[in-house]
Coordinates of C-alpha atoms in Angstrom, one line a residue:
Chain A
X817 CA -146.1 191.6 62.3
X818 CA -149.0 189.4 62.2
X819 CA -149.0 185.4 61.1
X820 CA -148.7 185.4 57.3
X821 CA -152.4 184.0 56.5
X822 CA -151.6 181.9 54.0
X823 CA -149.9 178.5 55.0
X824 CA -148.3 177.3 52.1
X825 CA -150.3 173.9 50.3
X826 CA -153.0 173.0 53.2
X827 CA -154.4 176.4 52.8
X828 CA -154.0 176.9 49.4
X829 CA -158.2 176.1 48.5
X830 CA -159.3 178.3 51.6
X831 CA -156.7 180.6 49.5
X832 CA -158.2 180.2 45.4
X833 CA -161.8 180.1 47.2
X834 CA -161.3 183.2 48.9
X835 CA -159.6 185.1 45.8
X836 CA -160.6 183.4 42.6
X837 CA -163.7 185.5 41.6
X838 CA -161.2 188.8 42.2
X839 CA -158.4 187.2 40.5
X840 CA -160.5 186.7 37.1
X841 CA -162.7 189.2 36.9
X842 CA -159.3 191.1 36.5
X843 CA -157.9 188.9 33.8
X844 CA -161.7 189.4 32.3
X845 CA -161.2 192.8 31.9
X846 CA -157.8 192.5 30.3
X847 CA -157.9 189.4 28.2
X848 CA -161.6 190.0 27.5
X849 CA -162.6 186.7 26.8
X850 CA -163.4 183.7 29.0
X851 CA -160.1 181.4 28.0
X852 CA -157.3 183.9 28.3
X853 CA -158.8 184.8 31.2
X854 CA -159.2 181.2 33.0
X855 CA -155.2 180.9 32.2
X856 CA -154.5 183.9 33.9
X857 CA -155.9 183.6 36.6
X858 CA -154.6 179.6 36.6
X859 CA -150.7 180.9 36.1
X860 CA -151.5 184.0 38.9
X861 CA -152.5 181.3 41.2
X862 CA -149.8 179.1 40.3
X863 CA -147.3 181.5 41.5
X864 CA -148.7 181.4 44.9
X865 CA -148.6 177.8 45.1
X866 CA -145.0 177.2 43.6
X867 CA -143.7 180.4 45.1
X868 CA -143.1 180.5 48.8
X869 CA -145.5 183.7 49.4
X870 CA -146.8 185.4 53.0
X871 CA -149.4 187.7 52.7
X872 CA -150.3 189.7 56.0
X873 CA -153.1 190.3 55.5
X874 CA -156.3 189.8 53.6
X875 CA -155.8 194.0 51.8
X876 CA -152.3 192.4 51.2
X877 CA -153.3 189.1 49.5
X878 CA -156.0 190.4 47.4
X879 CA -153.8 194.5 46.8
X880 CA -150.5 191.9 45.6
X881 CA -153.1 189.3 43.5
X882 CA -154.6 192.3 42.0
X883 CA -151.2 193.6 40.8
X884 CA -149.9 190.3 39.7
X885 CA -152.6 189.4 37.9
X886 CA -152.8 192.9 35.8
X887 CA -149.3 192.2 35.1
X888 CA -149.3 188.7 34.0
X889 CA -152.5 189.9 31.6
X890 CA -150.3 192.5 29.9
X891 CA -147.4 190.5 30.0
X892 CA -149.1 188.2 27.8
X893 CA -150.9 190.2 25.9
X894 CA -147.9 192.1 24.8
X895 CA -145.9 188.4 24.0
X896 CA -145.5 188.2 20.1
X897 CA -146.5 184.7 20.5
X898 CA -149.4 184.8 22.7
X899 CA -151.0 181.1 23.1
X900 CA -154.5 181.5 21.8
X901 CA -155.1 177.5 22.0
X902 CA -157.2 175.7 24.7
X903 CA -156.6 172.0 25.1
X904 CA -159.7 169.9 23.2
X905 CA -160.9 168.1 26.3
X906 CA -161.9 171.5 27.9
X907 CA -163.6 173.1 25.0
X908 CA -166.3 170.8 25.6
X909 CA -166.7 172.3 29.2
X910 CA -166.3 175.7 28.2
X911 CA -168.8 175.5 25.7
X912 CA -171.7 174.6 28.6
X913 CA -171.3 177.5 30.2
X914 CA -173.1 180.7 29.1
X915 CA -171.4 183.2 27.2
X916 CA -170.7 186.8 29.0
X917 CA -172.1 190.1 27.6
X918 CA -170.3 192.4 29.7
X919 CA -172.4 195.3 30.6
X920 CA -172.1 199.2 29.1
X921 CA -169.6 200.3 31.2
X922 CA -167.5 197.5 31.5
X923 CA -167.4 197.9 27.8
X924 CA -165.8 200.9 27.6
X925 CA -163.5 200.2 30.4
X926 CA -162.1 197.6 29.1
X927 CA -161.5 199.4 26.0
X928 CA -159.4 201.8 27.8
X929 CA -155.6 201.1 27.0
X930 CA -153.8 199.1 30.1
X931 CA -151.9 201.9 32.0
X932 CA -155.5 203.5 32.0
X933 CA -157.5 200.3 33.1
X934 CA -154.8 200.0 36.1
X935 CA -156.2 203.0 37.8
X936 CA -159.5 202.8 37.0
X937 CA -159.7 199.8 38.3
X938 CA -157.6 200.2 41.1
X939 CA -159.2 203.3 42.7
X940 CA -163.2 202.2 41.7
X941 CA -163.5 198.7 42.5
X942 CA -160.6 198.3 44.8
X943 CA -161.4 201.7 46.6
X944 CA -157.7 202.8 46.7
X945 CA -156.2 206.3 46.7
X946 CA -153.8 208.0 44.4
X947 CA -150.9 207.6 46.7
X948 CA -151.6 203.4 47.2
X949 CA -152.2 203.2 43.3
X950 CA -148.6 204.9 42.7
X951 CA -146.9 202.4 44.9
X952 CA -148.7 199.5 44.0
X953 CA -147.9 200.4 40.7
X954 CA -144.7 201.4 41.2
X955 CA -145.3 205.0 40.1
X956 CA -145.2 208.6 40.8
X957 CA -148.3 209.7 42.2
X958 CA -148.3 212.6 39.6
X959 CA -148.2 209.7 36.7
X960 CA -151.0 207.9 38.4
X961 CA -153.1 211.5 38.3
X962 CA -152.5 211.9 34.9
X963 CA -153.8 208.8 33.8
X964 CA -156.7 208.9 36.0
X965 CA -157.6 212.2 34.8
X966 CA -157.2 210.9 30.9
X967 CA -158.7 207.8 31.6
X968 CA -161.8 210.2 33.4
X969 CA -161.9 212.4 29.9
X970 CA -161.8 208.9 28.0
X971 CA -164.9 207.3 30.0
X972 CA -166.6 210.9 30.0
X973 CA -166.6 210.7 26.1
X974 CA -167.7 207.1 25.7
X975 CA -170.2 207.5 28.8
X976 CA -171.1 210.7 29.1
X977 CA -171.5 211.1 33.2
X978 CA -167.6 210.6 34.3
X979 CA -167.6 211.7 37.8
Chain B
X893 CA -169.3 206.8 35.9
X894 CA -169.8 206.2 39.5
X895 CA -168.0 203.7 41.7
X896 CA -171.1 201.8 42.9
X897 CA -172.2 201.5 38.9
X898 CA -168.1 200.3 38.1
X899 CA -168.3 197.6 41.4
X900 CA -171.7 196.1 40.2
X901 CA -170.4 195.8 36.4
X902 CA -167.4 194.4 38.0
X903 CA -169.1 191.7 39.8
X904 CA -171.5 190.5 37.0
X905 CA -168.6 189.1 35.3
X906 CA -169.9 185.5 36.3
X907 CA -167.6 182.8 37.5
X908 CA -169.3 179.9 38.1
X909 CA -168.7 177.1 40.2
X910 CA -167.4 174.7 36.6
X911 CA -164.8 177.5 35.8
X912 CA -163.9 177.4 39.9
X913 CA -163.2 173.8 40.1
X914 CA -161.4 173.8 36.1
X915 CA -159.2 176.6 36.8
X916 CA -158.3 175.1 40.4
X917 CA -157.7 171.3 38.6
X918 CA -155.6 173.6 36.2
X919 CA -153.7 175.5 38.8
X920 CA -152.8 171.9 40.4
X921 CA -151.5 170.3 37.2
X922 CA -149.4 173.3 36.3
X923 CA -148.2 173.5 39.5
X924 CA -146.8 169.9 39.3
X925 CA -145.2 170.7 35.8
X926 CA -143.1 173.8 37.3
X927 CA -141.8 172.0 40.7
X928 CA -138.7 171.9 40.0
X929 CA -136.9 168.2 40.3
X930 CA -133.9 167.1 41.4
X931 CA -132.2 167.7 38.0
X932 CA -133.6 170.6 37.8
X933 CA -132.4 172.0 40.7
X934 CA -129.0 170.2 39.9
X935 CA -129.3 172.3 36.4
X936 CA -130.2 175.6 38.2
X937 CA -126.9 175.2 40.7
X938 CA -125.3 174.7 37.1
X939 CA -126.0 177.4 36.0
X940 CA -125.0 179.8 38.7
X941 CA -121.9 177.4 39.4
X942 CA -120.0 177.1 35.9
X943 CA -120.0 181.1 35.1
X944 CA -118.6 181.6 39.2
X945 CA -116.0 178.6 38.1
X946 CA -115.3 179.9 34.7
X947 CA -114.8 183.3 36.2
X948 CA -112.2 181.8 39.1
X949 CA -110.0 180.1 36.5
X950 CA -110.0 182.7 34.2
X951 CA -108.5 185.5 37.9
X952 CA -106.0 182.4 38.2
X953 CA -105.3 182.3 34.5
X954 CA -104.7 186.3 34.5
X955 CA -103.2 185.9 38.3
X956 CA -100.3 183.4 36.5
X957 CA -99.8 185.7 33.7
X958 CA -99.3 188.9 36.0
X959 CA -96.8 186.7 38.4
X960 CA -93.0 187.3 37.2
X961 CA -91.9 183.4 36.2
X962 CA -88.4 183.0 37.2
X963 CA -86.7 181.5 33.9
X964 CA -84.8 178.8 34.4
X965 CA -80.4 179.5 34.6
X966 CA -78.5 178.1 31.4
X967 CA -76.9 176.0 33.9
X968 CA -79.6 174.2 34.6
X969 CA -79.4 170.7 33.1
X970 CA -75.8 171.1 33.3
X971 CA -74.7 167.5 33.1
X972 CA -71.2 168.2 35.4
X973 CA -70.8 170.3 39.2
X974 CA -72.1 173.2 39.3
X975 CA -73.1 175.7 42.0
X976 CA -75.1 178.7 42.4
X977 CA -73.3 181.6 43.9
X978 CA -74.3 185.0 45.5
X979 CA -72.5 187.5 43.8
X980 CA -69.1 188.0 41.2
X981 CA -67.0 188.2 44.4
X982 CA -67.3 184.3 44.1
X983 CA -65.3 183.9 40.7
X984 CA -62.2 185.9 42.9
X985 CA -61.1 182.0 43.7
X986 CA -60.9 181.9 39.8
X987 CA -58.7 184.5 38.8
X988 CA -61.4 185.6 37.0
X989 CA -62.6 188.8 36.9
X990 CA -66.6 188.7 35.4
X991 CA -69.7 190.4 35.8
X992 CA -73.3 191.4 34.3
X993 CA -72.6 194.4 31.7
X994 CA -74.1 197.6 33.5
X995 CA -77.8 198.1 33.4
X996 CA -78.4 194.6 33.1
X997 CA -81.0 192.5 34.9
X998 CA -82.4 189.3 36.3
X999 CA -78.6 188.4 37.4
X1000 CA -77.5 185.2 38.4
X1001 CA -74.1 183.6 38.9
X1002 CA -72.9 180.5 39.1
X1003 CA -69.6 178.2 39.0
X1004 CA -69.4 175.4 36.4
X1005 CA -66.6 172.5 37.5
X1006 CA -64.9 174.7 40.3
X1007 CA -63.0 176.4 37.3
X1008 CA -65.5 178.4 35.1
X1009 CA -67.4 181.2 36.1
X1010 CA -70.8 182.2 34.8
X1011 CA -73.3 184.6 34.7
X1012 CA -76.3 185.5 33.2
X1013 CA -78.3 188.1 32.7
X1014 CA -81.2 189.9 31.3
X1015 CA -79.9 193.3 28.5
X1016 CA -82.7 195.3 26.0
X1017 CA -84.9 191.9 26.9
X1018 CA -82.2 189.7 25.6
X1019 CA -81.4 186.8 28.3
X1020 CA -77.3 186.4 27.6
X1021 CA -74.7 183.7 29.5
X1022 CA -71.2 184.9 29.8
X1023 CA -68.7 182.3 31.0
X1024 CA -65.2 182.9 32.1
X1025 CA -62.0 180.9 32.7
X1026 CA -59.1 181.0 33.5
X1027 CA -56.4 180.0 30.4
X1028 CA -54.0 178.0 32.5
X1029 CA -56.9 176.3 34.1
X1030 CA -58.0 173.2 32.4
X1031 CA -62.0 173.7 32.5
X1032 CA -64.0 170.1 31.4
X1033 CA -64.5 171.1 27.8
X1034 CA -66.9 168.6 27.3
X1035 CA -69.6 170.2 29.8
X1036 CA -69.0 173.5 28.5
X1037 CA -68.9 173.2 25.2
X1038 CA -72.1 171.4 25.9
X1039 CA -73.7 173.9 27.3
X1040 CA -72.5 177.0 25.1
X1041 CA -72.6 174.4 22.0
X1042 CA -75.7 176.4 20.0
X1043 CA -75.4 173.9 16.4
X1044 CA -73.2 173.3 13.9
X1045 CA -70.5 176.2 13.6
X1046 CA -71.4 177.7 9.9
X1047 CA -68.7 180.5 9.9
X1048 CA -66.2 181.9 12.5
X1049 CA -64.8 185.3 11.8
X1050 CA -62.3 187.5 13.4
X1051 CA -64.0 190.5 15.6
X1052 CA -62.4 194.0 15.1
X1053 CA -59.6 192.5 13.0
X1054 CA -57.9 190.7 16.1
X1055 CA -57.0 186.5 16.6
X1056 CA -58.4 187.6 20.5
X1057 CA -61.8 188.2 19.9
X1058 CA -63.9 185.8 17.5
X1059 CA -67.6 185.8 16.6
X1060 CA -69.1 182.1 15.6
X1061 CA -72.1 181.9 14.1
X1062 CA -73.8 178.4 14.6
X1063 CA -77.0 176.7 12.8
X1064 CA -79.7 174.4 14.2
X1065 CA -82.0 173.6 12.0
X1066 CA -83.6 177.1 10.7
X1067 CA -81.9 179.0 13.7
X1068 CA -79.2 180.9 13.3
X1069 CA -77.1 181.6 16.3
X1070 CA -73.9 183.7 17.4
X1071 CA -71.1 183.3 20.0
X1072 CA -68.7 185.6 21.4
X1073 CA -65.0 183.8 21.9
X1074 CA -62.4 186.1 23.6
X1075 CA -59.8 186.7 25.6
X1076 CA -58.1 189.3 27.4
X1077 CA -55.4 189.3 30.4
X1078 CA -55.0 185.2 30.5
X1079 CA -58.5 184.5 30.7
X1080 CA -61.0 183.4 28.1
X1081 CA -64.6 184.7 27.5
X1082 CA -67.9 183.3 25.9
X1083 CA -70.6 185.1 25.2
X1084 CA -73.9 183.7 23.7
X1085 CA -77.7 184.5 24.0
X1086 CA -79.3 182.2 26.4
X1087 CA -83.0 182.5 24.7
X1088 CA -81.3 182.7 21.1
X1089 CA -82.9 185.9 20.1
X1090 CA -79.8 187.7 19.7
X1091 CA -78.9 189.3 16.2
X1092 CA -75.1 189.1 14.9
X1093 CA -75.1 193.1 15.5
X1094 CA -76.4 193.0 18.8
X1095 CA -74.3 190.0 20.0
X1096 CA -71.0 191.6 18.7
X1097 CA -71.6 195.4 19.5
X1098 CA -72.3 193.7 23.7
X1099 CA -69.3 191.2 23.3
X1100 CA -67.2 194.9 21.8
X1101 CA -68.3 196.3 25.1
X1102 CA -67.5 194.2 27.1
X1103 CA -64.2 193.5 26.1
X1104 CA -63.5 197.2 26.2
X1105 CA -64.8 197.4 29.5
X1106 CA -61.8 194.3 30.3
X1107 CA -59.2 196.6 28.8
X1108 CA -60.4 199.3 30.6
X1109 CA -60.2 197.5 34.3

């Protein structure tokens, strides 16, 4: 087995440097808006730093920050009492930063429901096949199928050119 | 939707380089919140440790309960010489002949003043004492009147009609309490009920079989 690549602490900003785009563009997608999706991405990193994680490999860091970040985003999205405050000292920050209009078809992918998202995501941007998607996911491959295939007749409605 | 097209929508979600250093100032501070400190840790050994404990003296409490406890003899406390003895065979030096009723349990024997013999037992979950002696022998009445003394004798009545064979009922308070007094071929008898839980019927119909049991030998 190789060295784990991350060495807990002194690595830790080589780590968030190297992940933090991937990491919140995620959380974007789920949280779809800017706040929720900082905090994300802030708690999936925080469970790096306060757990005591070795990743292999760089597929391995960025396949298990993938994963845990979808989760944490539906986790909290399904919480009754979902924290929709940010602090007053950062909203002044926030505020003088451009706002994102998501293109066309990162609109309609991110109006997909979760299970559906998951796949989509996983197999186009992350390049993965059925069979890593079902055990990233912790699914049957045949699950993972179906909802590809819905989530294909979904984006074929919306979009029109579903391949 | 093609995955080039998906990848490049993907990436135009813009992070810049204020949300990079926020989130990672973010990360830091809530990091420092969720180490865990020494009480902390002291509170998370807590809670794994007081269930495990509460567990362990609940076995031992239900260990304890499943153990037979040896009850104490009715001799025990006896304020004059006693000793404890194997079997009945010891009360031969007595001249008196005494033993546990049949199907009884939890035996014991025992000699009270080298002159009274005693046993008791365990019948239908009733702890009895049955002591023996000899009528020409001139037991210390004092010890064992002690120890078969249940209260203040209320009423003493004849059993079966015959000056042999009496049944005493005694009062302590609100307990109510009943001795067998007999005696059959020179030697006298005194049954009681060690735990006190014996009825008038119960008492007499054992002390009736008993003394038939004597007139049978």
């Amino acid at each position: 087995m190789s060295e784990p690549l991350l060495r807990p602490r002194e690595d830790f900003e080589a780590f968030y440097n190297r992940n933090y785009r991937l990491v919140y563009r995620v959380c974007f997608m789920y949280m779809k808006n800017r706040y929720d999706a900082e905090d994300c991405t802030e708690d999936t990193f925080v469970k790096v730093f306060t757990g005591d994680f070795s990743f292999q490999n760089e597929d391995h860091e960025k396949a298990w920050l993938t994963v845990t970040s979808m989760n944490l985003c539906k986790d909290r999205l399904k919480s009754f009492w979902r924290k929709k405050a940010t602090p007053l000292d950062n909203l002044e920050e926030l505020a003088g930063e451009d706002a994102l209009e998501p293109d066309e078809t990162l609109q309609v992918v991110m109006q997909l429901p979760a299970k559906y998202k998951d796949v989509i995501y996983l197999y186009y941007y992350m390049g993965y096949k059925t069979e890593q998607i079902a055990t990233l996911l912790h699914k049957p491959p045949s699950t993972v199928r179906n909802h590809m295939m819905e989530a294909r007749r979904l984006l074929k409605e919306k979009l029109g050119d579903a391949q | 939707m093609k995955k080039e097209e998906f990848r490049q929508a993907v990436d135009s979600i813009p992070v810049g380089e204020e949300a990079r250093l926020r989130m990672y100032r973010r990360i830091e501070e809530k990091a420092a919140g969720r180490r865990p400190s020494a009480f902390g840790q002291f509170l998370r050994v807590l809670r794994v440790a007081l269930p495990a404990a509460a567990c362990f003296c609940l076995l031992l409490f239900g260990l304890f309960r499943l153990l037979p406890v040896e009850e104490s003899p009715s001799w025990e406390g006896y304020t004059g010489v006693y000793s404890e003895v194997e079997d009945a065979a010891a009360f031969a030096g007595l001249s008196v002949s005494l033993d546990a009723p049949e199907g009884a349990q939890d035996v014991r024997y025992a000699i009270l003043d080298e002159q009274v013999a005693c046993v008791d037992f365990r019948l239908d979950g009733i702890r009895y004492t049955l002591h023996a002696w000899a009528e020409n022998s001139t037991p210390s009445s004092a010890g064992v009147c002690l120890l078969t003394k249940q209260g203040s004798v209320v009423q003493d009545r004849t059993l079966d009609g015959t000056e042999d064979a009496h049944l005493i009922t005694e009062q302590e308070g609100e307990q109510t309490c009943y001795k067998a007094m007999y005696q059959e071929k020179g030697v006298a008898y005194c049954l009681l009920s060690a735990d006190k839980h014996a009825n008038e019927e119960t008492l007499s119909s054992l002390a009736r079989r008993l003394i038939r049991a004597l007139k049978q030998s």
